[in-house]
Amino acid sequence: GAGVSQSPSNKVTEKGKDVELRCDPISGHTALYWYRQSLGQGLEFLIYFQGNSAPDKSGLPSDRFSAERTGGSVSTLTIQRTQQEDSAVYLCASSFGTSGRRLGREQYFGPGTRLTVT
Amino acid sequence: AQTVTQSQPEMSVQEAETVTLSCTYDTSESNYYLFWYKQPPSRQMILVIRQEAYKQQNATENRFSVNFQKAAKSFSLKISDSQLGDTAMYFCALDPGRNSGGSNYKLTFGKGTLLTVNP
């Protein structure tokens, strides 16, 4: 089946503008994750959704960042009043969840959105 | 807290040769999972291989194999018969594996090793 998709692929925005990044997880995956990858760095966890449970927002760097997941599927990451330090690649991943199933713990990643704040 | 360390920022290998990428980690959990992901210039993170901590046997996937040393908390990736398409950033990642709530489902990534396969 189709993998994780993200849009847009690239986004250039002016400092102070709001942006929305979209993620479509793999069908049937109940868990969805957002990560940020800055130049030369590893991946930084941002937020996690699991089914209908309240999301874990502990990785969001500031209150300018928010995310929602509608109908347990598509997710949108919103960054308000963008700053230059928000420039990075934003990666979305999905998995079957954290039920402990041996085969369910791999996360499958989308191609990412490269955000450039000028 | 979980940590993952990749001590080789860059490596290169000749086509058809074998290369080993290093990864060490730290966790207080016992039933954790380890992964190697590959990220080529296209940015797409691709799962290369996985290892469950409870398994003593090293995982293998075609030309990719791991050397999992649980006591030493080491998880190296060996690529045999290297191909040009193996050129990518390789990330080692740790899943602490607990089923309870909290932060234990987050993958902790190393900073990556950039592997270049030369013709």
mmCIF file of C-alpha atoms in Angstrom:
data_model
loop_
_atom_site.group_PDB
_atom_site.id
_atom_site.type_symbol
_atom_site.label_atom_id
_atom_site.label_comp_id
_atom_site.label_asym_id
_atom_site.label_seq_id
_atom_site.Cartn_x
_atom_site.Cartn_y
_atom_site.Cartn_z
ATOM 1 C CA GLY A 1 0.000 0.000 0.000
ATOM 2 C CA ALA A 2 0.918 3.665 -0.048
ATOM 3 C CA GLY A 3 3.498 4.964 2.350
ATOM 4 C CA VAL A 4 3.420 8.042 4.556
ATOM 5 C CA SER A 5 2.891 11.171 2.484
ATOM 6 C CA GLN A 6 3.646 14.762 3.422
ATOM 7 C CA SER A 7 2.868 18.074 1.824
ATOM 8 C CA PRO A 8 4.203 20.426 0.760
ATOM 9 C CA SER A 9 7.597 19.005 -0.118
ATOM 10 C CA ASN A 10 9.205 22.405 0.278
ATOM 11 C CA LYS A 11 7.923 25.579 1.866
ATOM 12 C CA VAL A 12 9.553 28.989 1.882
ATOM 13 C CA THR A 13 7.930 31.562 4.117
ATOM 14 C CA GLU A 14 8.681 34.983 5.503
ATOM 15 C CA LYS A 15 9.501 35.459 9.153
ATOM 16 C CA GLY A 16 6.339 36.076 11.136
ATOM 17 C CA LYS A 17 4.005 34.154 8.839
ATOM 18 C CA ASP A 18 2.079 31.029 9.867
ATOM 19 C CA VAL A 19 2.613 27.699 8.088
ATOM 20 C CA GLU A 20 0.741 24.405 8.013
ATOM 21 C CA LEU A 21 2.412 21.097 7.240
ATOM 22 C CA ARG A 22 0.342 18.034 6.418
ATOM 23 C CA CYS A 23 0.921 14.335 7.019
ATOM 24 C CA ASP A 24 -1.062 11.369 5.701
ATOM 25 C CA PRO A 25 -0.079 8.213 7.608
ATOM 26 C CA ILE A 26 -0.165 4.658 6.340
ATOM 27 C CA SER A 27 -3.700 3.284 6.400
ATOM 28 C CA GLY A 28 -4.314 1.252 9.548
ATOM 29 C CA HIS A 29 -1.511 2.851 11.549
ATOM 30 C CA THR A 30 -2.847 4.243 14.805
ATOM 31 C CA ALA A 31 0.290 6.025 15.953
ATOM 32 C CA LEU A 32 1.623 9.181 14.315
ATOM 33 C CA TYR A 33 4.782 11.109 15.142
ATOM 34 C CA TRP A 34 6.283 14.434 14.136
ATOM 35 C CA TYR A 35 10.047 15.016 14.204
ATOM 36 C CA ARG A 36 12.245 17.936 13.293
ATOM 37 C CA GLN A 37 15.627 17.500 11.627
ATOM 38 C CA SER A 38 17.881 20.513 11.648
ATOM 39 C CA LEU A 39 20.956 20.716 9.437
ATOM 40 C CA GLY A 40 23.640 18.319 10.602
ATOM 41 C CA GLN A 41 21.541 17.073 13.500
ATOM 42 C CA GLY A 42 19.649 13.923 14.280
ATOM 43 C CA LEU A 43 15.911 13.819 14.635
ATOM 44 C CA GLU A 44 14.197 15.737 17.412
ATOM 45 C CA PHE A 45 10.848 14.416 18.638
ATOM 46 C CA LEU A 46 8.026 16.961 18.559
ATOM 47 C CA ILE A 47 4.643 15.316 19.172
ATOM 48 C CA TYR A 48 2.960 11.913 19.239
ATOM 49 C CA PHE A 49 -0.632 10.797 18.613
ATOM 50 C CA GLN A 50 -1.949 7.356 19.536
ATOM 51 C CA GLY A 51 -5.511 6.538 18.577
ATOM 52 C CA ASN A 52 -8.000 8.685 20.473
ATOM 53 C CA SER A 53 -5.686 9.342 23.403
ATOM 54 C CA ALA A 54 -4.522 12.826 24.265
ATOM 55 C CA PRO A 55 -1.375 13.606 22.286
ATOM 56 C CA ASP A 56 2.019 13.858 23.918
ATOM 57 C CA LYS A 57 3.160 17.390 23.134
ATOM 58 C CA SER A 58 6.228 17.300 25.349
ATOM 59 C CA GLY A 59 8.649 17.782 22.452
ATOM 60 C CA LEU A 60 7.102 20.932 21.014
ATOM 61 C CA PRO A 61 9.748 23.665 21.348
ATOM 62 C CA SER A 62 7.390 26.564 21.995
ATOM 63 C CA ASP A 63 3.724 27.509 22.136
ATOM 64 C CA ARG A 64 4.002 28.671 18.526
ATOM 65 C CA PHE A 65 3.922 25.011 17.543
ATOM 66 C CA SER A 66 0.713 22.992 17.569
ATOM 67 C CA ALA A 67 -0.601 19.885 15.885
ATOM 68 C CA GLU A 68 -3.879 18.118 15.436
ATOM 69 C CA ARG A 69 -4.988 14.831 14.035
ATOM 70 C CA THR A 70 -8.460 14.633 12.539
ATOM 71 C CA GLY A 71 -10.426 11.402 12.510
ATOM 72 C CA GLY A 72 -7.424 9.458 13.687
ATOM 73 C CA SER A 73 -5.761 9.835 10.305
ATOM 74 C CA VAL A 74 -4.417 13.015 8.710
ATOM 75 C CA SER A 75 -2.338 15.309 10.887
ATOM 76 C CA THR A 76 -1.455 18.983 10.530
ATOM 77 C CA LEU A 77 1.522 20.640 12.205
ATOM 78 C CA THR A 78 1.078 24.398 12.504
ATOM 79 C CA ILE A 79 3.847 26.856 13.248
ATOM 80 C CA GLN A 80 2.680 30.366 14.070
ATOM 81 C CA ARG A 81 4.781 33.504 13.672
ATOM 82 C CA THR A 82 7.649 31.564 12.128
ATOM 83 C CA GLN A 83 11.211 32.388 13.099
ATOM 84 C CA GLN A 84 14.426 31.703 11.229
ATOM 85 C CA GLU A 85 15.394 29.021 13.738
ATOM 86 C CA ASP A 86 12.298 27.080 12.679
ATOM 87 C CA SER A 87 14.012 26.337 9.359
ATOM 88 C CA ALA A 88 14.441 22.564 9.207
ATOM 89 C CA VAL A 89 13.061 19.410 7.664
ATOM 90 C CA TYR A 90 9.872 18.270 9.383
ATOM 91 C CA LEU A 91 9.360 14.528 9.226
ATOM 92 C CA CYS A 92 6.201 12.605 9.950
ATOM 93 C CA ALA A 93 6.135 8.899 10.806
ATOM 94 C CA SER A 94 3.456 6.349 11.568
ATOM 95 C CA SER A 95 3.327 2.898 13.105
ATOM 96 C CA PHE A 96 0.829 0.295 14.206
ATOM 97 C CA GLY A 97 1.145 1.701 17.670
ATOM 98 C CA THR A 98 2.754 1.000 20.962
ATOM 99 C CA SER A 99 0.703 -1.987 21.985
ATOM 100 C CA GLY A 100 3.858 -3.945 22.484
ATOM 101 C CA ARG A 101 3.309 -6.158 19.471
ATOM 102 C CA ARG A 102 6.706 -7.261 18.278
ATOM 103 C CA LEU A 103 5.988 -6.314 14.687
ATOM 104 C CA GLY A 104 4.299 -3.034 15.484
ATOM 105 C CA ARG A 105 7.063 -0.876 16.742
ATOM 106 C CA GLU A 106 8.784 0.176 13.520
ATOM 107 C CA GLN A 107 8.087 3.721 12.473
ATOM 108 C CA TYR A 108 7.679 4.432 8.777
ATOM 109 C CA PHE A 109 8.632 7.895 7.653
ATOM 110 C CA GLY A 110 7.333 10.276 5.039
ATOM 111 C CA PRO A 111 9.632 12.232 2.709
ATOM 112 C CA GLY A 112 9.499 15.310 4.913
ATOM 113 C CA THR A 113 8.767 18.981 4.373
ATOM 114 C CA ARG A 114 11.732 21.303 4.070
ATOM 115 C CA LEU A 115 10.776 24.594 5.695
ATOM 116 C CA THR A 116 12.841 27.693 5.002
ATOM 117 C CA VAL A 117 12.058 30.874 6.907
ATOM 118 C CA THR A 118 13.537 33.981 5.309
ATOM 119 C CA ALA B 1 16.787 8.718 29.742
ATOM 120 C CA GLN B 2 17.945 7.084 26.553
ATOM 121 C CA THR B 3 21.041 8.057 24.610
ATOM 122 C CA VAL B 4 22.379 6.928 21.257
ATOM 123 C CA THR B 5 25.902 7.739 20.110
ATOM 124 C CA GLN B 6 27.323 7.391 16.638
ATOM 125 C CA SER B 7 30.991 8.258 16.836
ATOM 126 C CA GLN B 8 31.729 8.289 13.095
ATOM 127 C CA PRO B 9 30.330 11.431 11.432
ATOM 128 C CA GLU B 10 31.559 10.319 8.007
ATOM 129 C CA MET B 11 32.848 7.138 6.400
ATOM 130 C CA SER B 12 33.697 6.037 2.899
ATOM 131 C CA VAL B 13 34.070 2.640 1.260
ATOM 132 C CA GLN B 14 34.870 1.302 -2.174
ATOM 133 C CA GLU B 15 32.135 -0.362 -4.132
ATOM 134 C CA ALA B 16 31.880 -4.120 -3.414
ATOM 135 C CA GLU B 17 33.767 -3.835 -0.135
ATOM 136 C CA THR B 18 32.447 -4.227 3.413
ATOM 137 C CA VAL B 19 31.958 -1.413 5.888
ATOM 138 C CA THR B 20 30.884 -1.329 9.531
ATOM 139 C CA LEU B 21 29.097 1.591 11.159
ATOM 140 C CA SER B 22 29.264 1.923 14.944
ATOM 141 C CA CYS B 23 26.520 2.723 17.423
ATOM 142 C CA THR B 24 26.467 2.652 21.199
ATOM 143 C CA TYR B 25 23.453 3.326 23.358
ATOM 144 C CA ASP B 26 22.301 3.562 26.917
ATOM 145 C CA THR B 27 18.960 2.641 28.426
ATOM 146 C CA SER B 28 17.681 1.297 31.716
ATOM 147 C CA GLU B 29 14.978 -0.734 29.982
ATOM 148 C CA SER B 30 15.372 -4.440 29.250
ATOM 149 C CA ASN B 31 12.951 -5.156 26.405
ATOM 150 C CA TYR B 32 13.982 -2.459 23.994
ATOM 151 C CA TYR B 33 14.328 -2.331 20.204
ATOM 152 C CA LEU B 34 17.128 -1.038 18.041
ATOM 153 C CA PHE B 35 16.897 0.126 14.465
ATOM 154 C CA TRP B 36 19.112 1.320 11.684
ATOM 155 C CA TYR B 37 17.536 3.822 9.302
ATOM 156 C CA LYS B 38 18.981 5.030 6.015
ATOM 157 C CA GLN B 39 18.366 8.539 4.698
ATOM 158 C CA PRO B 40 19.549 9.077 1.112
ATOM 159 C CA PRO B 41 19.682 12.563 -0.457
ATOM 160 C CA SER B 42 15.984 12.199 -1.282
ATOM 161 C CA ARG B 43 15.351 12.723 2.472
ATOM 162 C CA GLN B 44 13.184 9.605 2.791
ATOM 163 C CA MET B 45 14.040 7.720 5.987
ATOM 164 C CA ILE B 46 14.089 4.011 5.190
ATOM 165 C CA LEU B 47 14.145 1.244 7.771
ATOM 166 C CA VAL B 48 17.166 -0.963 7.113
ATOM 167 C CA ILE B 49 17.125 -3.461 9.955
ATOM 168 C CA ARG B 50 15.646 -4.026 13.408
ATOM 169 C CA GLN B 51 16.797 -5.931 16.484
ATOM 170 C CA GLU B 52 14.802 -6.908 19.567
ATOM 171 C CA ALA B 53 16.898 -6.844 22.707
ATOM 172 C CA TYR B 54 15.501 -10.158 23.927
ATOM 173 C CA LYS B 55 16.885 -11.937 20.867
ATOM 174 C CA GLN B 56 20.473 -13.076 21.075
ATOM 175 C CA GLN B 57 20.717 -13.815 17.366
ATOM 176 C CA ASN B 58 21.965 -10.943 15.262
ATOM 177 C CA ALA B 59 19.472 -9.664 12.697
ATOM 178 C CA THR B 60 20.293 -9.891 9.002
ATOM 179 C CA GLU B 61 18.589 -8.447 5.933
ATOM 180 C CA ASN B 62 20.311 -9.432 2.702
ATOM 181 C CA ARG B 63 23.601 -7.479 2.597
ATOM 182 C CA PHE B 64 22.907 -5.788 5.943
ATOM 183 C CA SER B 65 23.660 -7.386 9.291
ATOM 184 C CA VAL B 66 24.174 -6.200 12.829
ATOM 185 C CA ASN B 67 26.545 -7.081 15.623
ATOM 186 C CA PHE B 68 24.418 -6.688 18.753
ATOM 187 C CA GLN B 69 26.461 -6.768 21.946
ATOM 188 C CA LYS B 70 23.889 -6.299 24.699
ATOM 189 C CA ALA B 71 26.283 -6.220 27.619
ATOM 190 C CA ALA B 72 28.459 -3.640 25.913
ATOM 191 C CA LYS B 73 25.362 -1.742 24.646
ATOM 192 C CA SER B 74 26.767 -1.780 21.153
ATOM 193 C CA PHE B 75 24.808 -2.153 17.912
ATOM 194 C CA SER B 76 26.957 -1.912 14.790
ATOM 195 C CA LEU B 77 25.753 -2.230 11.206
ATOM 196 C CA LYS B 78 27.742 -4.177 8.626
ATOM 197 C CA ILE B 79 27.109 -3.571 4.950
ATOM 198 C CA SER B 80 28.565 -6.244 2.683
ATOM 199 C CA ASP B 81 29.224 -5.862 -1.045
ATOM 200 C CA SER B 82 28.638 -2.100 -0.828
ATOM 201 C CA GLN B 83 26.735 -0.550 -3.720
ATOM 202 C CA LEU B 84 26.600 3.027 -4.974
ATOM 203 C CA GLY B 85 22.966 3.175 -3.882
ATOM 204 C CA ASP B 86 24.049 2.622 -0.300
ATOM 205 C CA THR B 87 25.387 6.184 -0.199
ATOM 206 C CA ALA B 88 23.289 7.857 2.486
ATOM 207 C CA MET B 89 23.144 9.102 6.052
ATOM 208 C CA TYR B 90 22.665 6.191 8.435
ATOM 209 C CA PHE B 91 20.921 6.680 11.773
ATOM 210 C CA CYS B 92 20.902 4.326 14.721
ATOM 211 C CA ALA B 93 17.705 4.553 16.800
ATOM 212 C CA LEU B 94 16.513 3.177 20.138
ATOM 213 C CA ASP B 95 12.936 2.370 21.145
ATOM 214 C CA PRO B 96 12.777 1.778 24.920
ATOM 215 C CA GLY B 97 9.929 -0.666 24.378
ATOM 216 C CA ARG B 98 7.787 -0.026 27.412
ATOM 217 C CA ASN B 99 4.046 -0.276 26.934
ATOM 218 C CA SER B 100 3.131 2.197 29.619
ATOM 219 C CA GLY B 101 2.435 5.823 28.987
ATOM 220 C CA GLY B 102 4.876 8.669 29.191
ATOM 221 C CA SER B 103 7.756 9.235 26.859
ATOM 222 C CA ASN B 104 8.832 5.677 26.340
ATOM 223 C CA TYR B 105 7.563 5.328 22.787
ATOM 224 C CA LYS B 106 9.806 8.043 21.383
ATOM 225 C CA LEU B 107 12.623 6.932 19.171
ATOM 226 C CA THR B 108 15.956 8.343 20.261
ATOM 227 C CA PHE B 109 18.261 8.876 17.294
ATOM 228 C CA GLY B 110 21.989 9.208 17.004
ATOM 229 C CA LYS B 111 23.387 12.117 15.015
ATOM 230 C CA GLY B 112 24.064 9.906 12.028
ATOM 231 C CA THR B 113 26.974 8.651 9.936
ATOM 232 C CA LEU B 114 27.327 9.873 6.369
ATOM 233 C CA LEU B 115 28.429 6.899 4.261
ATOM 234 C CA THR B 116 29.826 7.454 0.789
ATOM 235 C CA VAL B 117 30.334 4.491 -1.522
ATOM 236 C CA ASN B 118 32.970 5.243 -4.130
ATOM 237 C CA PRO B 119 33.065 3.590 -7.563
#
